[in-house]
XYZ file of C-alpha atoms in Angstrom:
725
model
C -21.265 38.981 -39.658
C -22.576 42.660 -39.504
C -26.503 43.050 -42.072
C -27.557 45.975 -42.201
C -24.837 49.594 -42.444
C -25.171 53.015 -43.446
C -25.129 55.304 -46.488
C -21.126 55.878 -45.361
C -20.229 52.745 -44.270
C -21.014 50.988 -47.621
C -19.376 53.064 -49.242
C -16.172 52.570 -46.980
C -15.774 48.344 -47.427
C -15.000 48.826 -51.320
C -16.645 46.507 -52.473
C -17.217 45.647 -56.462
C -20.193 47.847 -58.043
C -21.007 50.272 -55.588
C -20.273 53.533 -55.568
C -17.324 55.084 -53.659
C -19.247 57.557 -52.003
C -21.558 58.583 -49.571
C -23.539 60.476 -51.545
C -23.456 58.437 -54.067
C -24.455 54.522 -52.471
C -27.920 57.106 -51.613
C -28.112 58.028 -55.137
C -28.158 54.267 -55.685
C -29.878 53.209 -53.269
C -32.616 55.641 -54.443
C -32.537 54.694 -57.629
C -32.642 50.638 -57.341
C -35.121 51.404 -54.074
C -33.290 49.408 -51.841
C -34.913 48.789 -48.239
C -33.556 50.859 -45.740
C -34.554 51.156 -42.069
C -34.050 54.013 -39.376
C -30.710 54.097 -37.567
C -31.502 53.672 -33.458
C -27.156 54.007 -33.187
C -26.805 58.390 -32.531
C -26.988 60.004 -35.218
C -29.914 59.493 -37.168
C -30.298 58.751 -40.382
C -30.942 55.781 -42.245
C -29.356 51.456 -42.644
C -30.371 49.189 -45.329
C -29.497 45.384 -45.572
C -26.485 43.304 -46.683
C -29.348 41.970 -48.667
C -29.579 44.923 -50.843
C -26.493 45.464 -52.072
C -25.860 43.538 -56.127
C -24.868 40.152 -56.080
C -21.335 40.650 -56.414
C -20.459 42.953 -53.713
C -22.307 40.696 -50.992
C -20.317 37.747 -53.665
C -17.657 39.508 -51.851
C -18.112 40.824 -48.114
C -19.581 37.582 -47.524
C -15.669 35.626 -48.568
C -14.227 38.226 -46.883
C -16.200 37.508 -43.141
C -16.144 33.550 -43.725
C -15.370 31.192 -41.043
C -14.660 27.915 -41.924
C -13.627 27.307 -39.018
C -14.497 23.300 -38.227
C -16.337 20.765 -40.146
C -20.286 20.843 -38.855
C -20.602 18.353 -35.364
C -23.392 15.896 -37.569
C -21.119 16.482 -41.317
C -18.589 14.711 -38.500
C -20.730 12.217 -37.806
C -21.873 11.125 -40.827
C -17.777 10.225 -42.192
C -16.937 8.835 -39.014
C -19.750 6.339 -39.231
C -18.275 5.065 -42.629
C -16.921 2.146 -42.736
C -13.590 2.746 -44.319
C -13.229 4.646 -42.239
C -10.637 3.189 -39.725
C -8.782 1.952 -42.665
C -7.522 5.919 -44.155
C -4.403 7.067 -42.436
C -4.450 9.778 -40.156
C -3.351 12.344 -43.080
C -5.245 10.673 -45.126
C -8.397 11.765 -42.778
C -6.778 14.998 -42.647
C -7.824 15.892 -46.332
C -11.844 14.500 -46.078
C -11.974 16.748 -42.728
C -10.330 20.018 -44.640
C -12.325 18.937 -47.836
C -15.401 18.786 -45.662
C -14.794 22.443 -43.666
C -14.402 24.086 -47.406
C -17.794 22.117 -48.542
C -19.755 24.277 -45.165
C -17.687 26.918 -45.883
C -19.309 27.538 -49.462
C -23.185 26.411 -48.956
C -22.926 29.147 -45.827
C -21.348 31.387 -48.256
C -24.379 30.472 -50.290
C -27.119 30.908 -48.216
C -24.787 34.761 -46.574
C -24.862 36.179 -50.127
C -27.793 35.450 -50.949
C -27.018 33.427 -54.003
C -27.439 30.399 -56.017
C -24.754 27.513 -55.452
C -23.341 28.171 -59.114
C -22.680 31.016 -58.557
C -22.023 30.623 -55.252
C -19.056 27.691 -56.038
C -17.596 30.267 -58.281
C -17.418 33.526 -56.703
C -16.096 31.526 -53.663
C -13.063 29.380 -55.400
C -11.923 33.351 -56.288
C -11.776 33.925 -53.502
C -10.865 31.109 -51.798
C -7.401 31.764 -54.854
C -7.145 35.363 -53.640
C -7.000 34.960 -50.377
C -9.171 36.743 -49.137
C -11.388 33.807 -47.383
C -10.642 33.476 -43.903
C -10.264 29.634 -42.531
C -8.391 27.946 -39.831
C -4.630 26.499 -41.249
C -5.534 23.067 -40.967
C -8.163 23.318 -43.286
C -5.638 25.287 -45.228
C -2.583 22.636 -44.586
C -5.408 20.443 -46.274
C -6.764 22.096 -49.213
C -4.711 24.416 -51.168
C -6.208 25.076 -54.206
C -10.332 24.762 -55.330
C -12.304 25.179 -58.457
C -16.318 24.618 -58.743
C -16.033 21.081 -60.259
C -13.439 19.897 -57.013
C -16.336 21.391 -55.018
C -19.307 19.267 -57.210
C -17.275 15.837 -57.273
C -16.991 17.041 -53.327
C -20.617 17.648 -53.007
C -21.435 14.319 -54.982
C -19.562 11.781 -52.619
C -20.855 13.739 -49.448
C -24.460 12.573 -50.192
C -23.392 9.735 -51.479
C -22.579 8.691 -48.586
C -18.681 8.507 -49.348
C -16.721 11.427 -47.679
C -14.094 8.263 -48.227
C -13.557 9.266 -51.344
C -12.134 11.921 -49.938
C -9.791 11.073 -47.524
C -6.286 10.649 -50.362
C -2.850 10.837 -47.946
C -0.934 12.615 -50.873
C 1.952 10.519 -49.337
C 0.752 7.028 -48.471
C 2.956 5.834 -52.122
C 5.571 7.203 -50.982
C 5.955 6.321 -47.876
C 8.561 3.669 -47.122
C 10.443 4.118 -50.051
C 12.605 6.701 -49.575
C 15.916 5.887 -49.753
C 17.609 4.989 -46.181
C 15.018 3.215 -45.650
C 15.113 -0.016 -48.032
C 19.696 0.651 -47.817
C 20.773 -2.690 -47.732
C 17.434 -4.407 -47.547
C 16.649 -1.927 -44.358
C 19.769 -2.595 -42.379
C 20.284 0.963 -42.361
C 17.155 2.541 -41.115
C 17.933 -0.195 -38.044
C 21.109 0.943 -37.350
C 20.134 5.398 -36.781
C 16.943 3.739 -34.668
C 19.729 1.842 -32.192
C 22.086 4.450 -32.909
C 19.209 7.746 -31.947
C 18.068 3.953 -29.039
C 21.390 4.265 -27.995
C 21.767 8.098 -27.681
C 19.060 9.775 -29.238
C 21.343 13.675 -28.460
C 23.120 12.582 -31.691
C 22.437 15.026 -34.832
C 21.995 14.118 -38.377
C 25.324 14.422 -39.011
C 26.246 12.047 -36.596
C 24.393 9.558 -37.806
C 26.144 10.452 -41.351
C 28.748 9.471 -40.402
C 28.672 6.510 -38.221
C 26.954 4.770 -40.819
C 29.250 5.524 -43.515
C 31.481 3.493 -41.717
C 30.270 0.911 -40.485
C 28.131 0.598 -44.048
C 30.662 1.803 -45.793
C 30.797 5.397 -49.111
C 27.636 3.137 -50.661
C 25.130 1.650 -49.941
C 22.227 -1.330 -51.719
C 18.914 0.466 -53.191
C 17.233 -1.294 -54.910
C 19.362 -3.145 -56.661
C 21.227 -0.308 -57.313
C 24.512 1.021 -55.778
C 23.940 4.429 -54.320
C 26.612 6.264 -52.380
C 26.269 7.896 -49.187
C 22.879 10.342 -48.750
C 23.664 13.611 -48.483
C 23.370 14.716 -44.963
C 19.563 16.838 -45.359
C 17.817 13.794 -46.644
C 19.661 12.248 -42.911
C 18.140 15.295 -41.558
C 14.507 14.353 -42.812
C 14.226 10.480 -42.324
C 15.611 11.248 -38.640
C 13.149 13.744 -38.263
C 10.369 11.313 -39.383
C 11.613 8.019 -37.726
C 10.978 10.071 -35.253
C 7.538 10.618 -35.681
C 6.416 7.414 -35.944
C 8.623 5.593 -33.916
C 8.313 7.814 -30.652
C 6.384 5.302 -28.216
C 9.240 2.714 -29.227
C 11.731 4.427 -29.273
C 10.897 6.247 -26.195
C 10.059 2.288 -24.492
C 13.995 2.171 -25.697
C 15.396 5.364 -23.970
C 13.392 6.360 -21.184
C 11.460 4.097 -19.378
C 9.932 5.711 -16.988
C 8.412 8.013 -19.814
C 6.746 5.063 -22.248
C 5.522 4.300 -18.229
C 3.335 7.482 -17.521
C 2.735 7.615 -21.061
C 1.638 4.748 -23.501
C 2.483 1.865 -21.167
C -1.087 0.206 -21.676
C -3.301 0.826 -17.691
C -7.232 -0.074 -19.070
C -9.662 1.809 -17.111
C -11.628 -0.203 -14.814
C -9.503 -1.959 -12.538
C -11.379 -0.601 -9.322
C -15.118 -1.648 -10.757
C -14.857 -4.249 -7.816
C -14.823 -0.555 -4.984
C -18.265 -0.349 -3.841
C -18.042 1.089 -1.234
C -16.577 3.835 1.222
C -13.707 2.768 2.456
C -13.953 -0.423 1.195
C -9.937 0.070 -0.120
C -7.406 3.742 0.592
C -4.468 4.558 -0.808
C -2.152 6.023 1.199
C 1.296 8.443 -0.619
C 2.707 10.819 0.457
C 5.826 14.181 -1.703
C 7.842 16.967 -1.193
C 4.959 20.204 -1.792
C 6.316 22.345 -4.481
C 6.813 25.151 -2.307
C 9.091 26.146 0.651
C 6.821 27.212 4.364
C 9.455 29.858 6.436
C 10.353 26.583 8.401
C 12.082 25.069 4.788
C 9.877 22.796 2.358
C 8.215 20.576 3.422
C 6.106 17.092 2.843
C 2.317 16.587 2.708
C 0.855 12.951 2.757
C -2.689 12.283 0.628
C -5.518 9.673 1.135
C -7.868 8.801 -1.137
C -11.981 7.217 -1.244
C -11.076 5.533 -4.161
C -15.098 5.339 -4.022
C -15.147 8.862 -3.485
C -12.809 9.466 -4.881
C -12.289 12.347 -2.107
C -8.882 12.633 -0.527
C -7.872 14.181 3.289
C -4.054 16.004 3.251
C -1.680 16.326 6.699
C 1.908 17.915 6.027
C 4.942 17.122 8.892
C 7.969 18.264 7.913
C 9.992 14.679 7.277
C 8.363 11.984 5.349
C 8.170 9.912 8.372
C 6.354 6.261 10.932
C 4.451 9.086 12.474
C 3.435 11.538 9.699
C 0.757 8.396 8.275
C -0.494 7.508 12.118
C -1.580 11.164 11.960
C -2.292 11.326 8.179
C -4.712 8.036 9.418
C -6.600 9.874 12.265
C -7.555 12.724 10.381
C -8.816 10.644 8.128
C -10.819 7.863 10.691
C -12.159 10.899 12.437
C -13.519 12.419 9.092
C -14.660 9.046 6.673
C -14.615 6.262 9.091
C -11.779 2.923 9.206
C -11.519 1.878 6.274
C -11.185 -2.303 5.156
C -8.342 -2.118 3.564
C -5.200 0.511 2.493
C -2.548 0.349 -0.041
C 0.706 1.664 0.271
C 3.997 1.668 -2.257
C 7.074 0.308 0.257
C 8.472 3.201 0.938
C 9.866 3.749 4.857
C 7.707 5.527 6.466
C 4.508 2.635 5.404
C 6.872 -0.267 6.327
C 7.761 0.790 9.314
C 7.346 -2.076 12.536
C 4.497 1.859 13.796
C 2.464 1.535 10.790
C 2.045 -2.049 10.336
C 1.553 -3.019 14.480
C -0.703 0.539 14.380
C -2.641 -1.420 11.085
C -2.893 -4.428 13.363
C -4.447 -2.806 15.949
C -7.357 -0.816 14.407
C -8.021 -4.042 11.575
C -7.279 -2.649 8.654
C -5.801 -4.552 5.440
C -2.428 -2.930 4.468
C -1.797 -3.976 0.722
C 1.617 -3.071 -0.784
C 1.986 -2.152 -4.382
C 5.436 -3.122 -5.590
C 8.483 -1.844 -5.539
C 9.283 0.916 -8.457
C 5.198 -0.241 -9.920
C 3.293 3.993 -9.156
C 1.031 2.925 -11.897
C 0.084 0.224 -9.453
C -1.250 3.365 -6.838
C -2.087 5.416 -10.448
C -5.246 7.213 -8.420
C -3.091 8.352 -5.804
C -0.638 10.200 -7.787
C -2.817 11.748 -9.725
C -4.418 13.193 -6.295
C -0.987 14.500 -5.108
C 0.060 15.837 -9.073
C -4.011 18.128 -8.986
C -2.776 18.538 -5.695
C 0.676 20.144 -6.445
C -1.541 22.068 -9.902
C -4.380 23.248 -8.642
C -3.603 23.877 -5.285
C -0.003 23.963 -4.614
C 0.795 27.025 -6.832
C -1.326 29.501 -5.358
C 0.850 29.055 -2.538
C 3.371 32.223 -1.737
C 6.599 30.267 -1.787
C 5.927 28.840 -5.261
C 9.027 27.060 -6.722
C 7.591 24.455 -8.936
C 8.086 21.426 -10.056
C 11.362 21.225 -11.916
C 14.837 22.923 -12.408
C 13.210 24.148 -14.703
C 9.938 25.170 -13.048
C 12.401 27.213 -10.166
C 14.643 28.817 -12.872
C 11.193 31.101 -15.160
C 10.070 31.246 -11.638
C 14.254 32.995 -9.853
C 14.429 34.285 -13.840
C 11.128 37.143 -12.778
C 14.071 39.097 -11.407
C 16.966 40.472 -13.334
C 20.627 38.193 -12.363
C 21.677 41.542 -10.381
C 18.677 41.520 -8.116
C 18.793 38.003 -7.158
C 22.592 38.731 -6.776
C 22.828 37.661 -2.956
C 19.728 37.786 -1.996
C 18.568 35.196 0.380
C 16.265 32.094 -1.733
C 13.670 32.780 0.612
C 12.868 36.652 0.085
C 13.569 35.397 -4.248
C 10.252 33.221 -3.939
C 7.908 35.695 -1.662
C 8.370 32.527 0.932
C 5.170 33.687 3.649
C 3.534 30.996 5.046
C 4.262 28.688 7.837
C 2.996 24.717 8.203
C -0.047 25.973 9.993
C -0.869 28.592 7.760
C 0.165 25.824 4.380
C -1.938 23.056 6.459
C -5.288 25.172 7.009
C -5.003 26.156 3.692
C -4.800 22.887 1.685
C -7.698 21.586 4.428
C -9.707 24.894 3.121
C -8.649 24.306 -0.903
C -9.983 20.755 -0.768
C -12.741 21.247 1.683
C -14.226 24.432 -0.579
C -12.943 23.173 -3.891
C -11.669 19.709 -5.202
C -14.843 18.015 -2.616
C -17.239 19.553 -5.269
C -15.644 19.137 -8.377
C -16.972 17.354 -10.419
C -14.660 14.213 -11.014
C -13.885 12.291 -14.792
C -13.824 8.856 -13.265
C -17.318 9.065 -11.166
C -18.868 9.927 -14.324
C -19.215 13.588 -13.530
C -20.298 13.702 -10.098
C -18.122 15.261 -7.408
C -16.628 13.033 -4.503
C -18.902 14.807 -1.923
C -22.298 14.305 -3.942
C -20.654 10.413 -4.217
C -20.023 10.601 -0.621
C -22.832 11.606 0.566
C -25.233 9.391 -1.486
C -24.286 6.935 -0.555
C -26.140 4.161 2.801
C -23.818 2.029 3.795
C -22.667 1.715 6.864
C -19.397 4.028 7.964
C -16.885 2.156 10.859
C -15.803 4.566 13.301
C -13.426 4.108 16.391
C -13.720 6.234 20.347
C -11.688 9.033 19.366
C -9.616 9.033 23.027
C -8.346 5.212 22.090
C -7.925 5.941 18.591
C -5.410 8.656 20.614
C -4.148 6.041 22.163
C -2.861 3.318 19.529
C -1.516 6.787 17.711
C 0.701 7.731 21.380
C 4.343 7.272 20.378
C 6.477 4.999 21.322
C 9.753 5.409 23.367
C 11.980 2.576 22.123
C 13.259 -0.391 19.798
C 10.522 -0.782 19.500
C 8.076 0.787 22.576
C 9.517 -2.713 24.086
C 11.035 -2.433 27.245
C 10.863 -5.289 30.008
C 10.688 -4.548 33.279
C 13.137 -4.325 36.214
C 13.046 -3.459 40.339
C 13.935 -0.550 39.792
C 11.354 -0.394 37.172
C 10.808 0.515 33.709
C 13.829 2.738 31.673
C 12.893 5.123 28.768
C 15.152 7.634 27.393
C 18.286 7.453 30.186
C 14.809 7.596 33.357
C 13.502 5.007 35.079
C 8.933 5.287 35.215
C 7.535 3.507 38.189
C 4.835 0.529 37.565
C 3.775 -1.978 40.570
C 1.906 -3.548 39.030
C 4.056 -5.148 36.336
C 6.047 -7.768 38.375
C 10.944 -7.384 37.229
C 10.886 -9.254 34.445
C 7.643 -8.787 33.060
C 8.556 -7.563 28.882
C 5.249 -5.022 27.811
C 5.544 -1.789 25.506
C 5.728 1.763 26.389
C 3.406 4.365 24.718
C 4.527 7.584 25.692
C 1.674 10.026 26.710
C 2.294 13.484 24.647
C 0.695 15.706 27.539
C 3.138 14.309 29.385
C 6.231 13.016 30.040
C 6.277 11.960 33.186
C 3.384 9.666 31.968
C 3.818 6.638 29.974
C 1.101 4.026 29.487
C 2.098 -0.540 28.809
C 0.347 -2.831 27.386
C 1.227 -6.418 26.511
C 4.423 -6.842 23.904
C 1.487 -7.680 21.251
C -0.044 -4.332 21.496
C -3.256 -5.905 22.867
C -4.090 -6.329 26.674
C -3.480 -3.125 29.082
C -1.254 -3.090 32.055
C -1.995 0.389 33.802
C 0.218 3.389 33.387
C 3.797 4.212 34.812
C 4.718 7.299 36.315
C 8.613 8.261 36.304
C 8.556 11.216 39.489
C 11.616 13.475 38.274
C 9.604 14.571 34.965
C 5.501 14.986 36.747
C 6.952 16.463 39.490
C 6.290 14.014 42.004
C 8.361 13.591 44.985
C 10.799 10.700 44.478
C 10.857 9.050 47.296
C 7.346 8.868 48.581
C 6.710 7.652 45.194
C 9.022 4.339 45.308
C 7.758 4.527 49.553
C 3.992 3.540 47.675
C 5.166 2.053 44.647
C 7.572 -0.745 47.458
C 3.415 -1.421 49.061
C 1.757 -1.363 46.279
C 3.862 -4.271 44.884
C 3.762 -5.816 48.170
C 0.143 -5.763 48.157
C -0.326 -6.826 44.776
C 1.981 -10.224 45.094
C 0.330 -10.930 48.881
C -2.892 -10.798 47.029
C -1.344 -12.289 43.481
C 0.635 -15.226 46.398
C -2.390 -15.800 48.879
C -3.759 -19.115 47.263
C 0.123 -20.078 46.985
C 0.483 -20.003 50.729
C -2.280 -21.654 51.523
C -2.403 -24.573 50.234
C 2.444 -24.850 50.787
C 0.838 -24.971 54.341
C -1.950 -28.289 52.863
C 1.041 -29.550 52.111
C 3.051 -29.234 54.912
C 1.109 -31.239 57.623
C -0.531 -33.441 54.629
C 1.287 -35.975 52.885
C 5.061 -36.535 52.123
C 6.052 -35.355 48.666
C 7.803 -38.190 48.047
C 5.007 -40.351 49.507
C 2.321 -38.439 46.778
C 5.453 -38.186 44.390
C 5.602 -43.054 45.182
C 1.471 -43.453 44.916
C 1.413 -41.477 41.259
C 4.294 -43.656 39.718
C 3.222 -46.994 41.463
C 0.151 -46.171 40.351
C 1.251 -45.514 36.945
C 4.061 -48.725 37.393
C 0.434 -51.359 38.114
C -0.999 -50.363 35.220
C 2.750 -52.123 32.939
C 2.960 -55.470 32.413
C 5.872 -57.167 31.318
C 6.318 -60.413 28.791
C 8.156 -62.570 29.456
C 11.377 -63.176 27.847
C 13.765 -65.779 26.256
C 16.474 -66.405 29.039
C 19.475 -69.026 29.179
C 22.199 -70.045 31.500
C 24.987 -67.866 30.955
C 28.413 -68.400 33.475
C 32.247 -69.135 32.835
C 34.640 -70.605 34.974
C 34.997 -67.784 37.658
C 31.702 -67.488 37.751
C 31.461 -71.459 38.700
C 34.671 -71.240 41.088
C 32.788 -68.020 42.567
C 29.221 -69.809 43.228
C 30.797 -73.363 44.630
C 32.637 -70.164 46.519
C 29.776 -69.827 48.657
C 26.924 -71.969 48.770
C 27.221 -73.233 52.337
C 28.916 -76.457 53.592
C 27.000 -78.773 56.043
C 28.643 -80.968 58.627
C 27.250 -84.863 58.038
C 25.175 -84.995 61.109
C 25.688 -88.361 63.625
C 24.043 -90.361 63.239
C 21.854 -92.322 65.863
C 20.575 -95.230 67.722
C 16.677 -95.901 67.921
C 17.871 -96.420 71.121
C 19.096 -92.604 71.822
C 16.128 -91.076 69.821
C 13.774 -92.360 72.045
C 15.699 -91.570 74.746
C 15.228 -88.100 74.260
C 11.884 -87.570 73.336
C 11.164 -88.431 76.887
C 12.749 -86.669 78.495
C 11.211 -84.014 76.384
C 8.095 -84.343 77.442
C 8.731 -85.484 80.920
C 10.406 -81.632 80.994
C 7.618 -79.656 79.717
C 4.524 -78.932 81.547
C 1.523 -79.811 80.522
C -0.469 -77.256 78.662
C 1.891 -74.134 79.544
C 2.320 -71.857 77.622
C 5.593 -70.872 76.739
C 7.028 -67.687 74.807
C 10.681 -67.892 72.818
C 12.976 -64.945 74.753
C 14.931 -63.204 72.362
C 18.431 -61.782 71.811
C 18.540 -58.004 72.178
C 17.869 -56.915 67.647
C 19.926 -54.001 66.380
C 18.532 -51.091 64.225
C 19.247 -53.374 60.763
C 17.781 -56.660 62.523
C 14.161 -54.644 63.611
C 14.328 -52.928 59.615
C 14.598 -55.803 58.043
C 12.010 -57.725 60.510
C 9.088 -54.843 59.290
C 10.230 -55.494 56.200
C 10.166 -59.336 55.741
C 6.855 -59.168 58.076
C 5.835 -56.504 55.966
C 6.199 -58.720 53.249
C 3.600 -61.669 54.251
C 0.761 -59.127 54.617
C 1.814 -57.726 51.123
C 1.880 -62.015 49.900
C -1.980 -61.842 51.801
C -0.020 -64.270 54.745
C -1.876 -63.708 57.964
C 0.222 -62.386 61.473
C -0.152 -62.830 65.231
C -1.489 -60.704 67.154
C 2.049 -59.363 68.910
C 3.508 -59.469 64.923
C 1.081 -57.014 64.644
C 1.087 -54.446 67.521
C 4.704 -54.798 66.527
C 4.699 -54.049 63.023
C 1.915 -50.904 63.954
C 4.631 -49.337 67.412
C 7.380 -50.161 65.150
C 6.331 -48.423 61.972
C 5.412 -45.250 63.963
C 8.843 -45.121 64.843
C 11.969 -42.025 64.325
C 13.631 -45.322 63.481
C 11.531 -46.745 61.328
C 10.422 -43.698 58.567
C 14.748 -43.542 59.145
C 14.939 -46.373 57.023
C 12.385 -45.747 55.137
C 13.660 -42.321 53.835
C 16.536 -44.490 53.000
C 16.325 -47.672 51.328
C 12.760 -47.360 50.409
C 10.645 -49.235 50.305
C 10.407 -52.825 48.594
C 6.472 -52.363 48.244
C 4.129 -50.639 48.667
C 1.263 -51.468 51.109
C 1.206 -49.794 54.027
C 1.051 -52.463 57.006
C -2.953 -53.196 58.479
C -4.096 -54.845 61.410
C -4.048 -58.328 60.111
C -6.137 -61.130 61.136
C -6.460 -62.773 65.021
C -6.024 -66.491 64.720
C -7.806 -68.864 67.087
C -7.246 -70.685 70.092
């Protein structure tokens, strides 16, 4: 508000008690001795202060330029600290704040005009009633008229610290008591709200017809029967209900919108995250723009502790995009402890799970259809779309409505037959989009204060952390990220090599029928890297001669030679042991020796026995018993004669060896078995019996019978002691 004026400016204001000509103002200033000063602006002359004008003129000018736009901060704090303020309705609080704004405007008016409070109240009220006071629209809506007595009452309540008495809800007495609110004990209101939840597009006319069909042409209101209210009553009631029951109706009609806008989410759910890389969240979304080769998707990763983000642009959402995003983030930030994703096919793919397991990252999956469980990355993507993508050529908007607005920049005639890329000014390639995204994140996003960090920027949060960063070798990470062949990369080696996409890759270090996991070299399709099925142990490279530009014949010969060398190296010790077994004891002897040792440790407890017989068994036993003829009875004289003749026939002291008839092979075997049984029983053999048994046991006949019939006693023939004499 201006405080110094020239005589011409004062005359032009049209203030009360002030001449309307410049000459008249100068005469009045000279007569009343107004203070003045030289005018510094071009043209020179004298100018006079506002305080020199008469009271009525000052009041009129101040009222005309007064701006009571808001309630002073200290007044708001004092009013809000009163306990009764918590119980006031929103409409009542608007009344209170409007009246406090009026009081502040009056104080400003009195100070600017340099007049007393009583005079200021009178002049201000007159100007306010005439609409000459410029106040905020919400203040004019809350306070339509004011008098000096009203101002005095408001001022007294404020001075007493009872501003809650200014919070007057004029509609409180009538609220909730309308005809449709209480009709039929509230059943009409419930029915109307149910209709709105069933179809939010129902108009008041639809609802009135349906209420009439449900309750009839009359309604019961406080014990009275009244006709169905007019359409205007339904319009007002529905308008109010849609406001007062907005949250409930949204929950019934649009659960997703209710979840996004109204469902309680709280704060501090990530208070357990105390260091960078403790928890990441990743997600993907279509970019709200078109590139030269069509629409792309963006993968975004956010570090919860620092709120840093990294973006990766890809044509289609695939597991490969997740892997490349993780590569960018790991090389820039380090290895995370935990990554949270949704249930998208690209995030639960076998390749993604294998990558996380290989690096040692815990994977946490949010529940299906619960984006609020990873709200940090959802908001980060929203910031990326709104703060960055809108600046790019080819922006198509986030919704159909946005796109229609963009397309409407040109008339229908101008768009007719035009390529959509021309209509939307498509200029960027995917590589340019990635480059711009990286630059925007590094220069804008990372250096913007973040509310979740208490006003600190993501860059500052990361720089202030002293937590160690786990790093990995870039080449090793690239090896883990190398694309795998189909069927999750699993192949079984054959004698022809490893078949991948119709080509055979030679890997002599992997023997046939060995299962391996194959990763392809992105820079050379003729080379593949082989790992064990778990992807942990590196087995070597496989080369495809056709794709690697190598002579197939020479490659096969070299592979055969290498395979022969590997097999010879791996079987050398086995061959040596096999030769030793050929010269040593027979395998059957080793086996029988082992089983005999085991059998010797077992004892069979005696069991009760009973004889079993049948007539047939008795007859057979009788037939099998040998019968001998009865010996003839000799006289004593005959026996004495035979003894004397035998003594005379034998020379004294002669050694007689009994002669044996020629034995058959089976008899010799039985004889050897009998001798071995005697040895096993601890009986001493005659020297000639021992000599014969040792010689017979070394011959092929004995060995053949032993292989055929076995050995009832696992005791080798031993040198029997020679009997004396």
